[in-house]
Structures are given as structure tokens and as C-alpha cells.
Amino acid sequence: MTRNAVSWDHYRAFLAVAETGSLSAAARQIGQTQPTLGRQIDALERALGLSLFVRSPAGLTLTEGGHDLLPDAQGMAAAAEALLRSASAGRDETAGVVRITASEIVGGAVLPPVVAALQAQHPGLVVELVLTNRSEDLLRRDADIAVRMVRPDQNAVIARQIGRVPLGLYAHEAYLARCGSPQTLADLSTHTVIGFDRNPAAARALEVGSGWDRRLFRFRSDSDLAQLAMLRAAGGIGVCQAPLASQWPELRPVLPDLVSFHLDIWLAMHEDQRRNRRVRVTFDHLAVALRAYVDLKTLPSASGSLE
Amino acid sequence: MTRNAVSWDHYRAFLAVAETGSLSAAARQIGQTQPTLGRQIDALERALGLSLFVRSPAGLTLTEGGHDLLPDAQGMAAAAEALLRSASAGRDETAGVVRITASEIVGGAVLPPVVAALQAQHPGLVVELVLTNRSEDLLRRDADIAVRMVRPDQNAVIARQIGRVPLGLYAHEAYLARCGSPQTLADLSTHTVIGFDRNPAAARALEVGSGWDRRLFRFRSDSDLAQLAMLRAAGGIGVCQAPLASQWPELRPVLPDLVSFHLDIWLAMHEDQRRNRRVRVTFDHLAVALRAYVDLKTLPSASGSLE
DNA sequence: TAGCTGTTATGCGCTTTTGCATAAGGGAGC
DNA sequence: GCTCCCTTATGCAAAAGCGCATAACAGCTA
């Protein structure tokens, strides 16, 4: 139909140069040579009739026009990687690569033992775990399976609601012994409260949920895992998922009757992967394990020590 | 990072062969020769360690393993085409290609005059219009702008609700003169009712909305445009969007008090295109025009004759 | 059965592209 | 200022890929 004179390899060259910032680095990345990539970029610019980079002795930097093309080139790369993943094993084997994306907390604190158990059962299974609180990935094939705290409302995506996770304020018993336990919300202003830094999504959620102010926080980080580490290091009072907190007896609820809310957990995969055995097996395993995690609720549990 | 021995051009060759069913046809499509594509498929199969096609004197047909890779290759192609679209004009020009997807009715009966007016204002603007009732396209870059009847609830997608379109039963006055006007719902069983054929989404919606049965329909088509044409040809009683029906005075409401429901209209575009002038201009134009369409409601209007 | 049209597979010559080697330019540290 | 390390650009030879021509096979029609 539309015969297209420009080679797809030129797009890959474009992406590699844009991401590395130089022909030489890009050549190292994709296993080619600097003159080759230079000529491919030349050819692409000629074919598109558009200047993509400004060249300098320090490397190449994207022009505005080139910047506009970057997301699409990334989309191509994501699809290419997904294709390689699909080809990494036969559809009937529980082997090959499965790429999972999850929120920081779930991916960093909940999934590792779950994945470990899964891999123990299936020695040929390779798992890639991407921690990000964005979630724009399934349709673009950035991942095969997504664990999300919002309903994935996309067509062509199979979503299963796992359950509802209660959240609350917690603190380490050592912290409470040192600084005392707040009895009212107002007491919090005299404590070290752990919270986000600049995360706009968190800011919006906070504003809606309560009249809290970011200035309340005496320790601020946009890394949920850093916040959790601070909490476990007896560094202050912070929000934690109840099933997670229940795994560490030294974490004690703070103002449990005054502060409590919840998040839904969703598991999602792409429709096309339904008949792919390794994705399906991973999906089902995650569903069972996350269901068990949710059911922990606030009960203490002896299992799963997490460094 | 991951050095990748397989050329992206091989993926394009794979896609073309899979979609056309033969090396020769694929070669014609993408402007290469049959021996070249044959060797590229060979190389790809060797690189993936996977048989993609079964070769026969009648052509090549996908194996199961090859079938699994097809969606990802299509994703690459969609991204490549989107990239070309982005490069088709400078970001400051209102020129180049904009690809719009819409439902059959909106795309086939509402948008053409709207697009015509837009193109009259911007001579350099090329519009591609894709009519489909599926809507899995924005994130995968199958289109730049989507007009949808459901809320596009995806991240990285900018959505604007245009309004609410009332729907009702209509018939041509010639039909009513010939067959009479039904006075009750029960009367419909003696009439020629126009409805869907096998569309599972429509079947589900019908089941929820009312106790209607597909057997009521004496003319069945899953093409909404064919249904509309039947309606305008005085062929029976069918559902129509009120603003659309109001443009043709010969269409008369049937049982307006007994049968009425509505659809929301949403306009959506990808976040990355926000600063792209031609997409932005098209988006805004569609927003205004569709708003005017919705506001027509049931008022007759003299404007816009549609063949 | 003969002939036509479609297909894939293969040998060969040539064009294209690649990689190597090198030149040339800019910045950091001494 | 000098050296070292990074970069891009270019000349040239070799290799890889491409297209042309052709062979071989299957299905359809007369």
C-alpha cells in the first residue's frame, strides 16, 4: 500500500542515538559502528526531510522535531522487545521471559518472594520486574503483566480485581518509645512524619482525601521504598499497607481509628497473551499470591522475611 | 544493553509476509523482491530459533508460534506509521497527516462535512479516517485522535467529554405511510425492525438495556451504516442518533416516549501530541463541531446534506 | 493433456552497505 | 600549553545483501 523507503533499522539507529546522546555510544549499544550509525541518521534525515539532531564534538542532541518522534520510536522498540519475549519460548512451555510491572511498594516489598516461589516451580522461567508508579505500559507492550492499584480500564486488556488493601499509619516501636504515641491528629505536628516529596499524583490524592499539607512531612521522598525503609528504621510515622506492616511485629499502628483508607489491587495482562502458557501461569500464580497477601490484612504472620 | 542481532527490517518482512500470505505479494507491498524477503524470513527464523511459516507452492501460512508474534509486529508497524505521520510536517505547521478513528456512524455520517470544513481552512492538512467500533488504538498509536462513545480511561490519553447524544427509534415517512405507525412496543413485532446481526457488544447492551430479542429484527446487519441506509431507504424501523435524524425531515420518531436512551461522546488524543499543532487544531475543531452536532438534539436543521 | 498463472528456491553478478583506519575538533585536568 | 579522552567525519577495501534470471512445483481452465 504505502511503500516506505526508510528502513526500520534507521528508526532503531535514531532511537539508540537519541537515548545515548552520541553515535559512538549508540554504536556500542546496538553492536554497530559509529560511521554506520552516522550514515543511517543522515539517510533518515534525508528521507524524512527533517533535521533530527544537532551535531557537536560532544555528541548529538535532539532537535525539537526529533524529540517529537522519540515516543513512537520507543513504541517500536517496546514492541520489538515484546516480540522477542514472545519468541523466547514455545507457547506450550512454562519457560522464557515474562516481564512484570508493578508499583514500587508491591514490586519491591511484596513480589520478590512470590516470584521466587514461582521460579522455584519453573526453572526455565525468566522474570523481568519493572517498578514504576506510572501505568501506561500494557497496550504498548512495555510489560506482559501489570500489578496496579487502579482499575486498568483499557480494551484488549484482561483485568482481574485481586482485592482491597487497607492502609494506615504505622511507626516502629522504638520510635514510639523514643517520641511517644500521638493521641490525636494534631499531635502529629510534633512528630517526624514520613511523606512524599514532589509527586504530583500523591499531592492530588492527599488534597482530596484530607486537608493535610505537605509541610507536615519532616521526611520527604518520592520513593515509596525509601519511605518504607525509613519507617522500618524507626525514623518516623508513615503510611504503610496493612498486610505489609503485619509482617513486621515491631511496626505498630498509629491512630488506627482516625486514619485509614484503602487501595484496590488489580492484575492485568494483554488479551493476546491469553493462550501463552508462561504468561498465563505467571498471571495465575500472582493472582493466588496477591490474594493471600491481601487476606493477611492486619493479622501478624510469620512468613516471608524481607530484607 | 541487550544487543540484538536481528534487524528490524526482518520484522517488517515478517509482518508483510504474514499479512499478504506470500513472499511475492509481500515483496510487491513493501517494494522489495521475493528472493530478498525469502532470505530475510530465513534469517529471522534462524535468529529466533523458531519456525514462523509453513511454505507451500501456494504461499506461506503462519505457524502457531508465528501467529503469537503477529500482534507485536503490528504494534511496530503502527508505531512506525505514527512516526512518519509526526514527521510529515513541522510541529508549527497546520499541515501534514492526522489520523482519526471514530465509530461507524460518527465517522461515516457526522465527520465528513466536519473534516471538509477543517480542510478548507487548512489546505495542507491530510486526514485519514478509520471507521471501527473497536477502540484499542490510541496508545498503540493506531490513530492520533479518537472519537468514542465510551470514556477513554487510559493513562497518557487526554480525553474531553463532548456531550450526550440521545437515541431513539425512527422510520421513514414512506414506511410509516405504507405499514402504519406502531402504538405500543408489542406492535413492533408486526413491523420490519432494523437491528444488529452478530455483534456481541450490541447483543450484550441490548440484553442489559431491555428484554429485547434479536429475533425481533427482520433486517440484520452489523454495519451501522448499512442499518442507517436501510432506515433512510424507508426499509423499516431502526435506532438512530437524534441529531442525525433531525437532519432528514422525512425520518419520523417512532414510540419516542417508550424508547429512548443515550450515548456519551468523547474526544481523545495522546498526551505526547499536545504540542503538535496540526493534531491540536484538528482536535479543537472536532470538539467544536461535535459539540454543535450534539446540541442539534432533536431540532430539525437545514444544514449539511449527507448523501 | 497442454497452457497459463500463481507460488518458492537458487545461482550469479553487481550494488550497497559496512567496518577499519585515520583525520580533525572540542573539553578537562595538570 | 600539552596531553588524554571523548566526540564526528571521511577514504577505501571487503563483505554482505540485493535484484535479475531461471528452475521447479502446484492448481486451475480449456
XYZ file of C-alpha atoms (C1' of nucleotides) in Angstrom:
674
model
C 0.000 0.000 0.000
C 2.202 2.748 1.251
C 5.625 1.811 0.075
C 8.041 3.164 2.502
C 11.584 3.879 1.517
C 13.000 4.206 5.008
C 14.419 1.149 6.699
C 13.138 0.217 10.126
C 16.744 -0.212 11.150
C 17.121 3.515 10.712
C 14.469 4.007 13.355
C 16.432 1.806 15.704
C 19.528 3.814 14.969
C 17.606 7.005 15.654
C 16.346 5.676 18.975
C 19.734 4.462 20.109
C 21.424 7.751 19.245
C 18.654 9.773 20.899
C 18.869 7.744 24.078
C 22.631 7.554 24.360
C 23.395 11.024 23.079
C 26.160 10.045 20.702
C 26.802 7.958 17.634
C 29.654 6.164 19.317
C 27.710 5.187 22.412
C 24.761 4.121 20.308
C 27.048 2.007 18.164
C 28.334 0.255 21.259
C 24.799 -0.307 22.457
C 23.381 -1.946 19.378
C 26.542 -3.589 18.155
C 27.381 -1.480 15.146
C 29.970 1.097 14.302
C 29.908 4.832 14.582
C 30.287 5.550 10.841
C 27.397 3.227 10.076
C 25.080 4.933 12.518
C 26.175 8.318 11.307
C 25.273 7.421 7.768
C 21.960 5.885 8.857
C 20.995 9.045 10.693
C 21.956 11.028 7.596
C 19.770 8.805 5.449
C 16.853 9.084 7.870
C 17.068 12.843 7.991
C 17.163 12.950 4.217
C 14.184 10.586 3.927
C 12.089 12.497 6.443
C 13.217 15.872 5.159
C 13.795 16.876 8.735
C 16.766 17.645 10.912
C 16.740 15.268 13.847
C 19.930 16.108 15.718
C 22.354 18.940 16.107
C 25.831 17.505 15.823
C 28.624 18.631 18.023
C 32.017 17.320 19.006
C 30.398 16.323 22.299
C 27.737 14.197 20.645
C 24.317 14.627 19.090
C 21.366 16.280 20.783
C 17.793 16.050 19.600
C 16.130 18.892 17.791
C 12.518 19.725 18.624
C 11.392 17.879 15.544
C 13.428 14.864 16.543
C 12.036 14.992 20.037
C 8.518 14.595 18.659
C 9.469 11.316 17.023
C 11.032 9.787 20.098
C 7.885 8.311 21.707
C 6.980 6.478 18.531
C 10.468 5.069 18.166
C 10.264 3.922 21.768
C 6.975 2.296 20.943
C 8.631 0.386 18.141
C 11.376 -0.765 20.464
C 8.882 -1.866 23.101
C 7.019 -3.902 20.516
C 10.244 -5.398 19.207
C 11.274 -6.451 22.689
C 7.834 -7.906 23.333
C 8.162 -9.873 20.127
C 11.485 -11.289 21.247
C 9.941 -12.187 24.572
C 7.097 -13.987 22.833
C 9.630 -15.873 20.781
C 11.781 -16.724 23.764
C 9.985 -19.987 24.349
C 7.386 -22.167 22.783
C 3.814 -21.381 23.655
C 3.423 -24.688 25.440
C 6.432 -24.329 27.680
C 6.453 -22.647 31.046
C 9.771 -21.089 30.191
C 11.166 -17.952 28.669
C 10.885 -14.320 29.677
C 7.920 -12.723 31.416
C 8.011 -9.006 32.085
C 6.006 -7.733 35.053
C 5.375 -4.151 36.037
C 4.189 -3.177 39.491
C 4.056 -0.247 41.828
C 7.178 0.402 43.855
C 5.818 -0.996 47.071
C 4.258 -4.090 45.597
C 7.176 -4.762 43.294
C 9.816 -4.025 45.872
C 8.327 -5.494 49.012
C 5.640 -7.966 48.034
C 6.542 -9.591 44.749
C 10.111 -10.840 45.265
C 9.194 -13.841 47.473
C 6.207 -14.504 45.229
C 8.390 -14.549 42.137
C 10.974 -16.656 43.900
C 8.391 -19.319 44.655
C 7.184 -19.216 41.065
C 10.673 -19.602 39.674
C 11.381 -22.467 42.033
C 8.498 -24.300 40.404
C 9.520 -23.393 36.858
C 13.283 -23.468 36.379
C 13.114 -22.178 32.818
C 11.192 -19.053 33.694
C 12.991 -15.704 33.482
C 11.271 -12.765 35.151
C 11.820 -9.090 34.450
C 10.366 -6.815 37.105
C 9.785 -3.134 36.361
C 8.987 -0.868 39.299
C 7.090 2.236 38.325
C 4.095 4.095 39.616
C 3.117 5.088 36.119
C 0.991 2.567 34.327
C 0.974 3.274 30.630
C 2.541 0.038 29.652
C 0.357 -2.921 28.774
C -1.018 -1.785 25.457
C 2.340 -0.509 24.375
C 3.738 -3.884 25.323
C 6.182 -2.487 27.814
C 5.198 -5.402 30.003
C 3.297 -8.675 29.804
C 1.621 -8.426 33.196
C 0.813 -5.409 35.323
C 0.016 -5.189 39.022
C -1.793 -1.926 39.555
C -3.627 -0.012 42.243
C -6.114 1.462 39.814
C -8.538 -0.334 37.576
C -6.863 -0.920 34.200
C -9.710 0.226 32.034
C -8.372 -0.483 28.597
C -9.783 -2.545 25.838
C -7.894 -5.640 24.869
C -6.663 -5.923 28.433
C -7.771 -8.695 30.742
C -8.094 -7.358 34.274
C -8.842 -9.185 37.480
C -9.524 -7.471 40.759
C -7.497 -9.126 43.471
C -8.872 -7.345 46.475
C -8.734 -4.296 48.642
C -5.681 -3.431 50.689
C -6.185 -1.390 53.839
C -3.614 1.278 54.588
C -2.874 3.097 57.783
C -0.275 4.985 59.735
C 2.477 2.963 61.362
C 5.620 3.525 63.343
C 8.413 1.378 64.696
C 8.055 0.532 68.385
C 11.487 2.022 69.015
C 10.296 5.304 67.559
C 7.166 5.280 69.693
C 9.209 4.503 72.795
C 11.517 7.378 71.984
C 8.979 10.002 70.878
C 5.713 8.824 72.337
C 2.475 7.849 70.652
C 0.302 10.619 69.218
C -3.225 10.517 70.507
C -4.825 12.996 68.127
C -4.202 14.139 64.589
C -2.935 17.430 65.938
C -0.215 15.589 67.841
C 1.334 14.599 64.518
C 2.732 18.074 64.029
C 5.233 17.395 66.799
C 6.354 14.113 65.213
C 8.536 13.064 62.332
C 6.022 12.212 59.639
C 7.217 10.408 56.525
C 5.669 11.521 53.256
C 6.129 12.224 49.587
C 8.314 14.927 48.146
C 7.079 16.308 44.841
C 4.951 13.503 43.451
C 2.049 15.367 41.855
C -0.275 12.354 41.885
C 0.273 11.869 45.613
C -0.258 15.569 46.194
C -3.585 15.470 44.416
C -4.697 12.370 46.275
C -3.734 13.909 49.575
C -5.601 17.086 48.858
C -8.762 15.219 48.054
C -8.545 12.692 50.835
C -7.851 15.067 53.660
C -6.821 18.573 54.401
C -3.246 17.502 55.020
C -0.405 19.613 53.948
C 2.915 18.562 52.542
C 4.561 20.756 55.170
C 3.528 18.217 57.784
C 6.196 15.870 56.481
C 9.577 16.054 58.180
C 10.980 13.323 55.925
C 10.128 13.572 52.256
C 10.816 11.163 49.453
C 9.061 10.260 46.235
C 10.472 6.766 46.542
C 7.922 4.638 48.312
C 10.641 2.154 49.109
C 12.729 4.820 50.785
C 9.718 5.814 52.842
C 9.222 2.201 53.851
C 12.884 1.850 54.770
C 12.640 4.982 56.893
C 9.601 3.555 58.629
C 11.367 0.272 59.359
C 14.433 2.134 60.569
C 12.336 3.710 63.331
C 12.726 7.044 61.588
C 9.164 8.261 61.901
C 5.469 7.777 61.348
C 4.352 6.840 57.866
C 1.718 5.228 55.722
C 2.024 1.507 55.091
C -0.103 -1.206 53.590
C -1.580 -3.181 56.459
C -0.668 -6.659 55.181
C 2.902 -5.493 54.799
C 3.090 -3.943 58.244
C 1.622 -7.077 59.755
C 4.710 -8.982 58.640
C 6.906 -6.955 60.987
C 5.700 -7.100 64.566
C 7.858 -4.140 65.533
C 5.673 -1.892 63.397
C 2.737 -0.610 65.421
C -0.415 1.083 64.135
C -0.695 4.787 64.869
C -4.093 6.431 65.245
C -5.735 3.407 63.605
C -9.235 4.711 64.243
C -8.555 8.155 62.861
C -6.533 7.396 59.760
C -7.464 4.566 57.459
C -8.076 4.186 53.777
C -7.534 1.544 51.171
C -6.334 0.731 47.676
C -7.647 -1.800 45.218
C -5.214 -4.228 43.681
C -5.674 -5.210 40.058
C -3.880 -7.738 37.960
C -3.854 -7.236 34.211
C -2.482 -8.836 31.100
C -2.923 -8.379 27.384
C -5.638 -10.322 25.679
C -3.286 -11.629 23.006
C -1.241 -13.415 25.631
C -4.149 -15.422 26.971
C -3.009 -18.612 25.336
C 0.618 -18.082 26.119
C 1.448 -20.643 28.737
C 4.243 -18.925 30.620
C 2.338 -15.635 30.871
C -0.797 -17.407 31.896
C 0.959 -19.444 34.568
C 2.639 -16.349 35.948
C -0.637 -14.467 35.940
C -2.426 -17.193 37.861
C 0.418 -17.547 40.335
C 0.429 -13.806 41.007
C -3.337 -13.835 41.418
C -3.182 -16.517 44.099
C -0.224 -14.991 45.888
C -1.579 -11.458 45.878
C -4.914 -12.722 47.062
C -3.125 -14.329 50.006
C -1.271 -11.081 50.601
C -4.496 -9.111 50.690
C -6.099 -11.636 53.019
C -3.305 -11.114 55.530
C -4.979 -7.833 56.352
C -3.763 -6.832 59.783
C -3.089 -10.283 61.144
C 0.520 -10.871 62.089
C 2.234 -13.518 60.026
C 5.387 -15.495 60.428
C 6.131 -15.986 56.767
C 8.253 -14.072 54.318
C 11.032 -12.086 55.867
C 12.001 -9.226 53.601
C 15.313 -7.525 53.969
C 22.190 -3.122 26.784
C 20.703 -6.059 25.027
C 22.498 -6.269 21.740
C 20.117 -7.577 19.279
C 21.345 -9.418 16.252
C 18.079 -9.371 14.340
C 17.355 -6.476 12.040
C 14.144 -4.545 12.479
C 13.684 -4.818 8.739
C 13.252 -8.540 9.251
C 10.268 -7.806 11.468
C 8.773 -5.711 8.716
C 9.362 -8.534 6.263
C 7.704 -10.934 8.688
C 4.674 -8.693 9.048
C 4.276 -8.145 5.329
C 4.526 -11.846 4.562
C 2.132 -12.737 7.369
C -0.432 -10.213 6.194
C -0.221 -10.922 2.498
C 0.274 -14.654 2.710
C 3.118 -14.892 0.251
C 6.655 -13.711 -0.307
C 5.788 -12.370 -3.720
C 2.802 -10.325 -2.570
C 4.748 -9.014 0.390
C 7.568 -8.011 -1.902
C 5.149 -6.059 -4.041
C 3.721 -4.403 -0.950
C 6.920 -3.129 0.565
C 8.844 -2.601 -2.620
C 11.345 -5.403 -2.489
C 11.855 -8.678 -4.258
C 10.689 -12.138 -3.433
C 14.161 -13.667 -3.017
C 15.120 -10.911 -0.587
C 12.089 -11.460 1.600
C 12.600 -15.196 1.457
C 16.129 -14.821 2.748
C 15.022 -12.341 5.438
C 12.388 -14.740 6.708
C 15.003 -17.480 6.739
C 17.346 -15.296 8.734
C 14.609 -14.340 11.190
C 13.621 -17.931 11.746
C 17.241 -18.818 12.343
C 17.735 -15.931 14.748
C 14.604 -16.709 16.750
C 15.164 -20.438 16.587
C 11.539 -20.801 15.632
C 9.613 -21.815 12.576
C 7.358 -18.940 11.584
C 5.725 -20.142 8.388
C 4.952 -23.326 6.577
C 5.970 -22.879 2.974
C 3.916 -24.175 0.148
C 3.681 -23.559 -3.577
C 0.548 -21.544 -2.779
C 2.342 -19.231 -0.387
C 3.355 -19.106 3.253
C 0.982 -19.610 6.154
C 1.758 -18.741 9.754
C 2.619 -21.408 12.266
C 1.177 -21.128 15.768
C 4.445 -19.735 17.004
C 4.477 -17.188 14.224
C 0.912 -16.228 14.986
C 1.904 -15.262 18.518
C 4.391 -12.734 17.193
C 1.982 -11.042 14.830
C 0.414 -8.541 17.271
C 3.797 -7.242 18.298
C 4.908 -6.828 14.711
C 1.694 -4.944 14.041
C 2.490 -2.757 17.008
C 5.858 -1.952 15.493
C 4.219 -1.051 12.203
C 1.650 1.162 13.932
C 4.425 2.999 15.739
C 6.436 3.348 12.547
C 3.481 4.837 10.733
C 2.790 7.188 13.613
C 6.395 8.301 13.470
C 6.068 9.064 9.792
C 2.904 11.000 10.497
C 4.672 13.016 13.164
C 7.424 13.760 10.695
C 5.024 14.660 7.921
C 5.061 18.320 8.864
C 6.805 20.686 11.208
C 5.319 20.987 14.641
C 4.354 24.578 13.987
C 2.515 23.986 10.754
C -1.134 23.109 10.440
C -0.256 20.638 7.735
C 0.619 17.004 7.334
C -1.273 13.853 8.163
C -3.741 13.433 11.014
C -5.299 10.039 11.574
C -8.728 9.958 13.190
C -10.652 6.927 14.372
C -14.349 7.038 15.053
C -17.359 4.801 15.352
C -19.019 3.834 12.101
C -21.950 6.187 12.476
C -19.981 9.193 13.627
C -17.194 8.596 11.133
C -19.481 7.790 8.265
C -22.329 10.220 8.756
C -21.148 13.011 11.015
C -17.473 13.629 10.432
C -17.162 14.022 6.654
C -18.645 17.553 6.477
C -16.750 18.459 9.632
C -13.489 17.309 8.135
C -14.302 19.037 4.873
C -14.700 22.339 6.653
C -11.460 21.804 8.511
C -9.548 21.007 5.359
C -10.994 24.044 3.629
C -9.373 26.136 6.323
C -6.061 24.290 6.206
C -5.078 23.314 2.681
C -2.005 21.392 3.783
C -3.907 19.088 6.115
C -4.288 15.437 5.134
C -6.859 13.429 7.083
C -7.016 9.674 7.452
C -10.333 8.437 8.822
C -10.621 4.952 10.280
C -14.095 3.616 10.977
C -14.204 0.942 13.632
C -16.318 0.219 16.649
C -13.342 -1.220 18.471
C -11.244 1.302 20.306
C -7.882 -0.137 21.135
C -5.953 2.341 19.154
C -4.653 5.486 20.817
C -1.942 4.034 23.000
C -0.746 1.780 20.263
C -0.649 4.811 18.041
C -3.064 3.412 15.525
C -4.563 6.877 15.426
C -3.833 10.408 16.593
C -7.367 11.307 17.617
C -10.272 9.102 18.617
C -13.974 9.881 18.720
C -15.545 7.363 21.044
C -18.862 6.594 22.683
C -17.230 5.296 25.845
C -14.973 7.133 28.230
C -11.369 6.536 27.133
C -9.934 5.729 30.519
C -6.297 5.304 29.722
C -3.296 6.981 31.172
C -1.375 9.256 28.904
C -4.550 9.963 26.984
C -6.222 13.354 27.034
C -9.987 12.939 26.942
C -12.698 15.533 26.668
C -16.376 14.777 27.062
C -18.287 16.413 24.242
C -21.791 15.707 25.383
C -24.616 13.264 25.444
C -26.374 12.104 22.300
C -29.983 10.967 22.603
C -31.038 7.963 20.549
C -34.444 6.750 19.596
C -36.451 4.736 17.115
C -37.087 6.297 13.733
C -38.689 5.375 10.451
C -39.058 6.962 7.043
C -42.434 8.640 6.483
C -42.905 6.488 3.394
C -42.506 3.378 5.509
C -44.985 4.626 8.081
C -47.463 5.503 5.345
C -47.071 2.033 3.929
C -47.065 -0.049 7.098
C -48.617 2.204 9.702
C -47.211 3.608 12.945
C -46.838 1.245 15.878
C -48.544 2.489 19.004
C -47.129 0.061 21.532
C -43.940 -1.923 21.890
C -45.872 -5.049 21.103
C -46.849 -3.603 17.731
C -43.191 -3.756 16.673
C -43.389 -7.492 16.175
C -45.532 -6.907 13.102
C -43.039 -4.435 11.638
C -39.711 -4.592 9.892
C -37.284 -3.700 12.641
C -33.678 -2.943 11.716
C -31.043 -4.288 14.085
C -27.633 -5.831 14.514
C -26.639 -9.255 13.295
C -23.991 -10.968 15.425
C -22.249 -8.056 17.110
C -21.598 -9.410 20.606
C -21.208 -5.961 22.151
C -24.566 -4.869 20.812
C -26.125 -8.113 21.987
C -24.860 -7.535 25.491
C -26.021 -3.929 25.538
C -29.439 -4.949 24.301
C -29.801 -7.633 26.907
C -28.993 -5.248 29.714
C -30.988 -2.304 28.439
C -34.196 -4.101 27.715
C -35.668 -7.514 27.314
C -35.469 -7.266 23.547
C -34.599 -10.207 21.486
C -32.501 -10.364 18.378
C -35.340 -12.297 16.764
C -37.349 -9.098 16.684
C -35.139 -7.845 13.872
C -36.343 -8.517 10.359
C -33.316 -6.783 8.858
C -29.986 -7.575 10.455
C -26.587 -6.074 9.817
C -23.531 -5.447 11.929
C -22.755 -2.454 9.782
C -24.274 0.576 11.421
C -24.026 2.412 8.131
C -25.999 -0.287 6.362
C -28.647 -0.017 9.066
C -28.765 3.724 8.567
C -29.048 3.321 4.813
C -31.917 0.869 5.291
C -33.624 3.357 7.563
C -33.260 6.165 5.034
C -34.454 3.879 2.258
C -37.787 3.503 4.040
C -36.898 -0.090 4.735
C -38.015 -0.287 8.344
C -37.862 0.996 11.885
C -34.464 1.408 13.428
C -32.380 3.134 16.050
C -30.790 6.425 15.097
C -28.949 9.229 16.849
C -31.412 12.067 17.294
C -29.174 14.854 15.946
C -28.614 12.779 12.855
C -32.279 12.002 12.319
C -33.148 15.648 12.760
C -31.185 16.447 9.626
C -33.580 14.448 7.492
C -37.164 15.658 7.902
C -38.539 12.523 6.268
C -37.375 10.495 9.249
C -40.038 10.446 11.943
C -39.681 9.385 15.560
C -41.350 6.110 16.467
C -42.609 5.483 20.009
C -40.495 8.393 21.270
C -41.927 8.176 24.759
C -41.358 4.468 25.107
C -37.932 4.021 23.603
C -35.128 6.438 24.364
C -31.607 6.173 25.600
C -28.347 7.986 25.031
C -24.637 7.702 24.389
C -21.809 9.890 25.592
C -19.385 11.259 23.039
C -15.744 11.537 23.985
C -12.840 13.021 22.125
C -9.380 11.740 22.920
C -5.782 12.263 21.867
C -2.408 11.144 23.095
C -0.644 13.284 25.612
C 2.545 13.381 23.574
C 0.747 15.133 20.745
C -0.429 18.013 22.895
C 2.090 20.407 21.436
C 1.672 19.171 17.913
C -0.085 21.938 16.083
C -1.941 20.017 13.397
C -3.250 17.437 15.861
C -4.213 20.124 18.313
C -6.031 22.176 15.688
C -7.894 19.121 14.452
C -8.799 18.150 17.995
C -10.202 21.578 18.768
C -12.096 21.729 15.513
C -13.677 18.334 16.138
C -14.575 19.390 19.666
C -16.443 22.451 18.453
C -18.142 20.665 15.575
C -19.208 17.661 17.607
C -20.478 19.931 20.317
C -22.641 21.638 17.709
C -23.769 18.231 16.497
C -24.795 17.189 19.970
C -26.601 20.462 20.543
C -28.751 19.827 17.492
C -30.591 17.324 19.626
C -33.976 16.780 18.055
C -34.309 20.159 16.432
C -34.574 19.977 12.675
C -31.738 21.658 10.885
C -31.268 22.841 7.341
C -27.519 22.433 7.192
C -25.319 19.643 5.967
C -26.889 17.397 3.409
C -25.332 13.986 3.562
C -25.612 11.571 0.682
C -3.082 -33.114 -21.511
C -1.480 -28.568 -22.517
C -1.033 -23.971 -21.157
C -1.362 -20.215 -18.032
C -0.710 -18.175 -13.597
C 0.457 -18.323 -9.243
C 3.975 -19.751 -5.925
C 9.068 -20.717 -3.630
C 14.008 -21.804 -4.296
C 18.725 -20.972 -6.152
C 22.885 -19.279 -8.868
C 25.339 -15.269 -10.252
C 26.849 -10.528 -10.883
C 26.598 -6.174 -9.045
C 25.332 -2.513 -5.975
C 25.122 -1.169 -1.493
C 26.487 -1.063 2.906
C 29.508 -1.985 6.340
C 33.815 -1.732 9.109
C 38.544 -0.283 9.637
C 41.761 3.278 9.841
C 42.513 7.805 10.275
C 41.811 12.746 10.393
C 40.047 16.601 12.870
C 37.753 19.089 16.614
C 36.492 20.219 21.468
C 36.881 19.912 26.638
C 39.091 18.508 31.194
C 42.992 18.125 34.078
C 47.736 19.121 35.070
C 50.073 24.828 26.537
C 50.086 19.979 26.477
C 48.063 15.543 26.773
C 44.331 12.424 27.016
C 39.780 11.127 26.047
C 35.731 11.902 24.157
C 33.444 13.051 20.008
C 32.100 13.288 14.449
C 33.622 12.976 9.575
C 35.787 10.691 5.553
C 38.558 7.465 2.341
C 38.913 2.881 0.969
C 38.626 -2.103 0.739
C 35.945 -6.058 1.802
C 31.804 -8.295 2.710
C 27.165 -8.677 2.758
C 22.875 -8.078 0.712
C 20.207 -7.253 -3.219
C 17.876 -7.969 -7.749
C 17.674 -10.474 -12.060
C 17.031 -14.582 -14.334
C 15.631 -19.048 -14.111
C 14.249 -23.524 -12.359
C 10.784 -26.283 -10.186
C 6.293 -27.162 -8.430
C 1.077 -26.724 -7.811
C -3.565 -25.562 -9.221
C -6.870 -24.109 -12.475
C -9.163 -23.945 -17.106
C -9.955 -25.286 -21.672
